[in-house]
GROMACS .gro file of C-alpha atoms in nm:
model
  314
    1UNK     CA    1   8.310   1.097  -5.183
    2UNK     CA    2   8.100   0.793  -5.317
    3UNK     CA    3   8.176   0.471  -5.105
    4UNK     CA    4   8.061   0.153  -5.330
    5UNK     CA    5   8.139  -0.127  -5.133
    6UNK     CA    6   8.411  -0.186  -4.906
    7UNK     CA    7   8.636   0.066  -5.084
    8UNK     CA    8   8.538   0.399  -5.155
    9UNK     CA    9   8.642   0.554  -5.504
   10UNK     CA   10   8.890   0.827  -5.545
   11UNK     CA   11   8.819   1.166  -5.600
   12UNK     CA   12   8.686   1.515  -5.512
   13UNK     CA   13   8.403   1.458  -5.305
   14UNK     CA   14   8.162   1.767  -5.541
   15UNK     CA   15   8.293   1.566  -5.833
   16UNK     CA   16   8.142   1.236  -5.782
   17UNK     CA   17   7.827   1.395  -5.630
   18UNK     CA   18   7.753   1.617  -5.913
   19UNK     CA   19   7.837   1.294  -6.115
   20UNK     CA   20   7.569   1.131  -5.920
   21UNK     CA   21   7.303   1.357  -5.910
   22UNK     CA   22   7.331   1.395  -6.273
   23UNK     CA   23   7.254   1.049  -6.325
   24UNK     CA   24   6.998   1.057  -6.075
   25UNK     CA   25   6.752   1.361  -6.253
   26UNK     CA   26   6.846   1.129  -6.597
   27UNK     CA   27   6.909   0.778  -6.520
   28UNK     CA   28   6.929   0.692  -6.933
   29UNK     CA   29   7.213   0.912  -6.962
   30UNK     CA   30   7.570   0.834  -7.049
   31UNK     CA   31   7.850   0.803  -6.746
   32UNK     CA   32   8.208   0.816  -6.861
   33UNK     CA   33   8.327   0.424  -6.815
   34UNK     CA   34   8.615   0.522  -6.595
   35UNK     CA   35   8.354   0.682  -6.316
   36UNK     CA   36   8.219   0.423  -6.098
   37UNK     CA   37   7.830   0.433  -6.021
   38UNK     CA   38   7.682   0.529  -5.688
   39UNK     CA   39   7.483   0.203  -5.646
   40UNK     CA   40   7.575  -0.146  -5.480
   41UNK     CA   41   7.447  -0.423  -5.562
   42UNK     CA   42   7.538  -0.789  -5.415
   43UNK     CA   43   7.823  -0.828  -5.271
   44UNK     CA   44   7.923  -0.485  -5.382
   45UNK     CA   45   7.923  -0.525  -5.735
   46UNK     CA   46   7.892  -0.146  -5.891
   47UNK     CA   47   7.525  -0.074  -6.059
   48UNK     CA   48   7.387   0.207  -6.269
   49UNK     CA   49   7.229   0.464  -6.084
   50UNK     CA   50   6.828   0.409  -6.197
   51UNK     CA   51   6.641   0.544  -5.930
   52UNK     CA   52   6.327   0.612  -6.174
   53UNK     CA   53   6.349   0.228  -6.332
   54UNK     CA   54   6.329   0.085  -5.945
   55UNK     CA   55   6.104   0.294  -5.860
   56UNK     CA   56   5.842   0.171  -6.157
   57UNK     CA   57   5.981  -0.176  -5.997
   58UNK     CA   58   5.817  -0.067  -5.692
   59UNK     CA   59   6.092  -0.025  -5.452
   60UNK     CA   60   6.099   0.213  -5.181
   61UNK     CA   61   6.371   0.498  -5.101
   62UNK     CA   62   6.477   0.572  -4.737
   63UNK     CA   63   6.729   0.863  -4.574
   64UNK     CA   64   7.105   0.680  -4.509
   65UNK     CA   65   7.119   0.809  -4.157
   66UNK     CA   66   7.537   0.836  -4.084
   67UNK     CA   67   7.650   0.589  -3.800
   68UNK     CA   68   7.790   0.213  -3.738
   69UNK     CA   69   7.615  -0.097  -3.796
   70UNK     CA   70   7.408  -0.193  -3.482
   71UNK     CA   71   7.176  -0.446  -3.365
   72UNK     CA   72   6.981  -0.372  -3.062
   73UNK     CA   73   6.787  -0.662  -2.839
   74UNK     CA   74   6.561  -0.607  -2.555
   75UNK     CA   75   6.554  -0.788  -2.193
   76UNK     CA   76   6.334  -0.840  -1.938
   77UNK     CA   77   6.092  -0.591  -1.870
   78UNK     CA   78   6.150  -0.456  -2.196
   79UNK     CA   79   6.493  -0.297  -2.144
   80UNK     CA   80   6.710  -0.261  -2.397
   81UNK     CA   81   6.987  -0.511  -2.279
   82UNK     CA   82   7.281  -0.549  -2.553
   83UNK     CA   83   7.400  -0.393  -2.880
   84UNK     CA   84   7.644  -0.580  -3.117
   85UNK     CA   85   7.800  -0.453  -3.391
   86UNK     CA   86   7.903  -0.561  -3.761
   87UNK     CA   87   8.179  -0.773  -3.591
   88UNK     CA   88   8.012  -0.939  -3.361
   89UNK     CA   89   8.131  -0.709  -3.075
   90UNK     CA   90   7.844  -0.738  -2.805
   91UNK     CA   91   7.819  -0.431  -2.576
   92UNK     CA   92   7.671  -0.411  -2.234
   93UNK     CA   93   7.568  -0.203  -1.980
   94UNK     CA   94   7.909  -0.311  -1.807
   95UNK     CA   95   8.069  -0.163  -2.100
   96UNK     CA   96   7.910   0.166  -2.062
   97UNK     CA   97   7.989   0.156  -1.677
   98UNK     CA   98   8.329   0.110  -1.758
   99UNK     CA   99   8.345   0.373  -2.004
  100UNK     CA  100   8.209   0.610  -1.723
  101UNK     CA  101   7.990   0.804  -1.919
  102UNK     CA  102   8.160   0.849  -2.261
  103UNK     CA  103   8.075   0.564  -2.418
  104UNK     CA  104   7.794   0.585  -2.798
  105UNK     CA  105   7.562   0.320  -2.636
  106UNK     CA  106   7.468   0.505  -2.279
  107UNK     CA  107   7.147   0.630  -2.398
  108UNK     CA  108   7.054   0.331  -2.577
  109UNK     CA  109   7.129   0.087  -2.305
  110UNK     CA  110   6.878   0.043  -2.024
  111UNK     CA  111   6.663   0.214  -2.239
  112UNK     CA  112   6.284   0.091  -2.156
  113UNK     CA  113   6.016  -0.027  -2.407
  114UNK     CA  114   5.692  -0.134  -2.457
  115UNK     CA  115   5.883  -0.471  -2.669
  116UNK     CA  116   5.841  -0.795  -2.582
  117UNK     CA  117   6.161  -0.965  -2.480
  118UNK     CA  118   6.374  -1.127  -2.728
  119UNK     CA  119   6.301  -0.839  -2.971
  120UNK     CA  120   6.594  -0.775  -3.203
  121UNK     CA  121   6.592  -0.466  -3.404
  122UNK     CA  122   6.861  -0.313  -3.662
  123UNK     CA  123   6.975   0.024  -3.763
  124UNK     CA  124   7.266   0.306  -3.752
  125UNK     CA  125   7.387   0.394  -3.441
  126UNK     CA  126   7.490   0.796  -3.375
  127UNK     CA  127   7.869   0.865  -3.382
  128UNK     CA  128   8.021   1.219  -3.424
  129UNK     CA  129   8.121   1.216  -3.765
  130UNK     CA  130   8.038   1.544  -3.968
  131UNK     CA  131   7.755   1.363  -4.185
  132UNK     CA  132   7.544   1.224  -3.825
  133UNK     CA  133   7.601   1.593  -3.655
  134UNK     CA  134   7.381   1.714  -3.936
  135UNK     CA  135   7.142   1.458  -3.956
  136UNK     CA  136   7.110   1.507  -3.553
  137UNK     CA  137   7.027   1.895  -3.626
  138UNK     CA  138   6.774   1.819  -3.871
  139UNK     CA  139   6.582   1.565  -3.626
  140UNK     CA  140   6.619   1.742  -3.295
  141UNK     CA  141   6.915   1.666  -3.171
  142UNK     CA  142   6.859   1.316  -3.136
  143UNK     CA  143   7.096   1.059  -3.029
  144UNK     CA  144   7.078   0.698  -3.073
  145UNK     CA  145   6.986   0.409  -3.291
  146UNK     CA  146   6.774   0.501  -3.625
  147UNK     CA  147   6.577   0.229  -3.696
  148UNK     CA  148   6.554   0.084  -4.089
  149UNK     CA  149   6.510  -0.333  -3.983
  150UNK     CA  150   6.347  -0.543  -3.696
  151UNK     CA  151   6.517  -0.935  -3.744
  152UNK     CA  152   6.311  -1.098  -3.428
  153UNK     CA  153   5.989  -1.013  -3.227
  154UNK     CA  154   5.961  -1.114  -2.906
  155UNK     CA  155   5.696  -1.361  -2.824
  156UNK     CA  156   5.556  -1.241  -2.454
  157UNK     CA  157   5.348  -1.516  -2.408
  158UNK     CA  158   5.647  -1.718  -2.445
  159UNK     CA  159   5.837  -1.579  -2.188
  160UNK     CA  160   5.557  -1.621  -1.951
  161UNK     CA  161   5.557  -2.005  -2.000
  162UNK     CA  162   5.931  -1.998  -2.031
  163UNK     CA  163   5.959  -1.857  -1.641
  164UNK     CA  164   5.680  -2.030  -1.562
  165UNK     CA  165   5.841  -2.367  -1.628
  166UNK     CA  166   6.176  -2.218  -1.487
  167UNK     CA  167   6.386  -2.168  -1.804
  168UNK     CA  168   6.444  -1.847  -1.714
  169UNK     CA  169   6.767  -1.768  -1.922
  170UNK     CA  170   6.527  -1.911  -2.263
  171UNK     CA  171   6.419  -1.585  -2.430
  172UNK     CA  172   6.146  -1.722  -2.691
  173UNK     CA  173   6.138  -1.490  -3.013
  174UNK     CA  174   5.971  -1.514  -3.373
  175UNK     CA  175   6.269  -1.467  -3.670
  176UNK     CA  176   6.134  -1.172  -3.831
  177UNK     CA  177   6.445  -1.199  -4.128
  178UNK     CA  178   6.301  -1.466  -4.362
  179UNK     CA  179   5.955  -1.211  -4.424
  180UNK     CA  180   5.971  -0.961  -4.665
  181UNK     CA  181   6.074  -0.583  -4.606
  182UNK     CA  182   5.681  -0.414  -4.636
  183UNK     CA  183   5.613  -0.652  -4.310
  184UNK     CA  184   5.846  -0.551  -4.107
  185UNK     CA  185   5.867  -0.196  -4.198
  186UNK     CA  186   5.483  -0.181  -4.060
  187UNK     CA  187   5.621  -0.381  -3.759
  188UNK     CA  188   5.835  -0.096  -3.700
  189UNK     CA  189   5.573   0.150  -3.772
  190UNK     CA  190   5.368   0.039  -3.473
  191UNK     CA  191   5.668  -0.015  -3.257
  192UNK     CA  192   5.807   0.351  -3.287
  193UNK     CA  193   5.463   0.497  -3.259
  194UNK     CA  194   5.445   0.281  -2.908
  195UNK     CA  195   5.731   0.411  -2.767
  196UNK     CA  196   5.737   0.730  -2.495
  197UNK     CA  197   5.881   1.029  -2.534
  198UNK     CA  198   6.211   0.961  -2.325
  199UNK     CA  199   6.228   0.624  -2.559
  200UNK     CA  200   6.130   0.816  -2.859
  201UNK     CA  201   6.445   1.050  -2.863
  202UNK     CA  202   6.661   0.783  -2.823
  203UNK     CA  203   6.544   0.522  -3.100
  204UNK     CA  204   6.447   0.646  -3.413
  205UNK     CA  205   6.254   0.533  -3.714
  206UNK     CA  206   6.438   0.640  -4.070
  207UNK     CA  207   6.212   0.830  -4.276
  208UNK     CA  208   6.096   0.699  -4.620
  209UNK     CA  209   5.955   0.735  -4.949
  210UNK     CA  210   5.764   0.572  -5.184
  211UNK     CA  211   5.680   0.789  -5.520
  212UNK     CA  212   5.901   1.066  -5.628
  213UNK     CA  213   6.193   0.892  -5.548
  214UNK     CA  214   6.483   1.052  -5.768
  215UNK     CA  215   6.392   1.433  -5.693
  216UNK     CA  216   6.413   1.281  -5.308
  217UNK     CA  217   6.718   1.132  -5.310
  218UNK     CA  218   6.861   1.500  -5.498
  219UNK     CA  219   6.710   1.685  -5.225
  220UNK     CA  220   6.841   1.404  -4.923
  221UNK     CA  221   7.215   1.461  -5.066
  222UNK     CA  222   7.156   1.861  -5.133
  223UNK     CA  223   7.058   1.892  -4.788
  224UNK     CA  224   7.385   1.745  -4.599
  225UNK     CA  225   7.224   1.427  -4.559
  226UNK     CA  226   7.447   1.099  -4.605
  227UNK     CA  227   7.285   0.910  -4.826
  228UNK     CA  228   7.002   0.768  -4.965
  229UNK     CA  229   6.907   0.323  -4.977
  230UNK     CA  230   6.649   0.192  -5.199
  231UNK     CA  231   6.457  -0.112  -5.077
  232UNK     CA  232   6.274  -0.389  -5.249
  233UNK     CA  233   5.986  -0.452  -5.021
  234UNK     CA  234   5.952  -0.836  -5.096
  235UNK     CA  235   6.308  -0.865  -5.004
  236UNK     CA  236   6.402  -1.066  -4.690
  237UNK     CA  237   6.675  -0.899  -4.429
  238UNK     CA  238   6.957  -0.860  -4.607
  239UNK     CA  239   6.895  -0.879  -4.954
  240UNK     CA  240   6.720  -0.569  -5.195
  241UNK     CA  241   6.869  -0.300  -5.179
  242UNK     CA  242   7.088  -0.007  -5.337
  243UNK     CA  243   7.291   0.250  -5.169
  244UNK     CA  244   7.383   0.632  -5.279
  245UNK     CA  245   7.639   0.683  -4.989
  246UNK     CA  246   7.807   1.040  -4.908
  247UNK     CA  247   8.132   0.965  -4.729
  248UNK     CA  248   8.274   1.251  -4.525
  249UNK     CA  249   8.586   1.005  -4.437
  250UNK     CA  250   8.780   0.709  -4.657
  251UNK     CA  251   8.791   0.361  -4.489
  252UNK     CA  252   9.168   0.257  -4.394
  253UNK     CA  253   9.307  -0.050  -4.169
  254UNK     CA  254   9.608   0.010  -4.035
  255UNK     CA  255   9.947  -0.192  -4.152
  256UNK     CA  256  10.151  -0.082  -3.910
  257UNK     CA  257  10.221   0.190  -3.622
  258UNK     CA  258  10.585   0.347  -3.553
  259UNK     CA  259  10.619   0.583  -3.249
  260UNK     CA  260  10.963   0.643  -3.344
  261UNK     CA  261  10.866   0.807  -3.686
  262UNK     CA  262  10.544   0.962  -3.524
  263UNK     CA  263  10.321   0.811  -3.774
  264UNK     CA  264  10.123   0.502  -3.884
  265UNK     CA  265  10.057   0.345  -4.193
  266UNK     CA  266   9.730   0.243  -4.341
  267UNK     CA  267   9.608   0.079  -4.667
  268UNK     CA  268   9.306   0.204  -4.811
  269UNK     CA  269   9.183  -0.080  -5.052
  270UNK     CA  270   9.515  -0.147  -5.176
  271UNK     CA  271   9.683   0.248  -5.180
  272UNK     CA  272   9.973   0.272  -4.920
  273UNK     CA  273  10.003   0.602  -4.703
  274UNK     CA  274  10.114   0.730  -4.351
  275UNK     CA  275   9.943   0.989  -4.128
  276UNK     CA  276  10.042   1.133  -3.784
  277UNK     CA  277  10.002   0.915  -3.506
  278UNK     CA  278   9.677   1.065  -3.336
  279UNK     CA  279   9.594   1.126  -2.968
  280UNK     CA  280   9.388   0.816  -2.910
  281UNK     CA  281   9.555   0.482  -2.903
  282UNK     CA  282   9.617   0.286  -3.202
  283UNK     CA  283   9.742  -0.047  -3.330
  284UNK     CA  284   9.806  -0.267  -3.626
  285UNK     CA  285   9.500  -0.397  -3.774
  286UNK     CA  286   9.251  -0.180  -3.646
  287UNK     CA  287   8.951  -0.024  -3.895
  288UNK     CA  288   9.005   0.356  -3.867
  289UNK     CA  289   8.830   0.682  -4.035
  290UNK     CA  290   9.053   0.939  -4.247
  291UNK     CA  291   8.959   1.261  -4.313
  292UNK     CA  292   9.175   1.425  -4.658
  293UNK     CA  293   9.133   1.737  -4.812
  294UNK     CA  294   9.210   1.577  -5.168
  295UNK     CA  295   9.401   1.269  -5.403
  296UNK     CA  296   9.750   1.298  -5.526
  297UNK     CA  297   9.727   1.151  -5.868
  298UNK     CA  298   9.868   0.849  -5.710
  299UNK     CA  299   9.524   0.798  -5.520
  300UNK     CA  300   9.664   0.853  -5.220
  301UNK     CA  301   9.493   1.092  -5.021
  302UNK     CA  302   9.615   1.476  -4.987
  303UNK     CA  303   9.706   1.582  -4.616
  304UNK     CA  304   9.557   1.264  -4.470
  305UNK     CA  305   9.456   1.256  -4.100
  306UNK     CA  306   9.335   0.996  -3.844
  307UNK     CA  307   8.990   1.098  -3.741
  308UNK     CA  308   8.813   0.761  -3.519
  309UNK     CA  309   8.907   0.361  -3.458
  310UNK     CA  310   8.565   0.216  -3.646
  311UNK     CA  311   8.578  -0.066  -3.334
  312UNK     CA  312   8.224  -0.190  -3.510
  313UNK     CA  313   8.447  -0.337  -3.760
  314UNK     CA  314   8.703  -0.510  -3.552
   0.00000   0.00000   0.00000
């Protein structure tokens, strides 16, 4: 399954990826106009799959590591002291307490680094979706937060003045989202290679590429991995980039539950279908992941079931 923006396209998941790869070992050739491209652009708008023309452009290609959305920032003494999500869902350690040892942030919170408070680093948290238990084998076992964006470094000597003058709740911090991607990518270099080896099986730094980029991104999807995301590296946070996304699971928000019918029924970008109610709670408006084993020729998705509530997305 390709996912190109917030609805992912219809199909048998071979299909599109054969489609893809195709395009990706020829980027001049033909694709059928009813096949929709791999690549995002702004604001999701669909784009041809020329790996080989950005990479003459000079962008950069990096491994889509499978996960949710998270932003990471570090506390005094270098702890790491909240995660929020795409949704603005902030996360603390009294979270995890309450969770009592099940909840995705446990390693990552607490966690102690050599960063200077105020520090505010991006990337994919771990979840256990098919795509992330593979990426997990083929990096150790690691669980965590892989690293692709730092958006604020924490100024140290700023803190010190900052207690010193008794605003201690003032965390001072230089925005790191405004400079382009080659600069902070090298701030993350040096970061990473800082931390110990406790820290370093925890947080993560995505691997990359910079020549050879289409036989890469063929050999990233061959191998099980999600994805691949190509980078302009005078791009601020945010902007330059293009995404070749494997999707084990379709994106849904659920319209409505009825326990009486034993079901619930979602809407995947607009398609209408109901799956059995699953064994974790549920309710109407949540983001959920759906695992199918194929389309009706309707679009909706063949023998359809509730696999995780994304809470990152609200």
């Amino acid at each position: 399954m390709i996912a190109c923006g917030s609805k992912q396209t219809p199909g048998r998941t071979a299909w599109y990826l054969s489609d893809v790869i195709a395009q990706i070992a020829d980027p001049t050739g033909s694709v059928r106009s009813d096949r929709r491209s791999a690549y995002c652009g702004a604001r999701g708008r669909a784009r041809t799959a020329d790996v080989a023309g950005l990479e003459r452009r000079g962008w950069w290609a990096q491994e889509k590591a499978d996960g949710v959305y998270a932003e990471a920032g570090v506390g005094a003494g270098g702890a790491v002291a909240w995660v929020r999500y795409r949704s603005g869902e902030l996360v603390t350690a009294a979270d995890v307490r309450r969770a009592r040892g099940s909840h995705r942030c446990q390693d990552l919170l607490g966690l102690r680094t050599p960063w200077a408070p105020g520090t505010v680093v991006a990337g994919e948290l771990q979840v256990q979706t098919p795509a992330a238990a593979r990426w997990q084998d083929a990096h150790g076992g690691a669980r965590g937060l892989v690293l692709f964006d730092v958006l604020a470094v924490g100024d140290a000597e700023g803190l010190v003045s900052s207690l010193l003058a008794g605003r201690m709740g003032e965390v001072p911090a230089w925005s790191m989202a405004e400079r382009p991607y080659v600069d902070r990518r090298a701030w993350l270099e040096r970061a990473v290679g800082d931390l110990d080896s406790r820290a370093s099986r925890v947080v993560q730094l995505v691997a990359q590429r910079r020549r050879g980029l289409a036989a890469w991104c063929r050999e990233l999807v061959d191998g099980g991995a999600e994805g691949a995301v190509l980078v302009d590296p005078s791009a601020p946070a945010g902007r330059g980039k293009r995404k070749l996304k494997r999707v084990d699971h379709l994106g849904a928000r659920v319209v409505a539950v009825l326990p009486g019918e034993g079901v619930a029924r979602l809407d995947w970008g607009g398609v209408l279908f109901s799956v059995a109610l699953p064994a974790f709670p549920l309710r109407a408006g949540q983001a959920v992941d759906v695992a199918a084993t194929g389309f009706y020729d309707s679009d909706q998705p063949r023998h359809a079931r509730l696999v995780r509530v994304r809470e990152d997305l609200g």
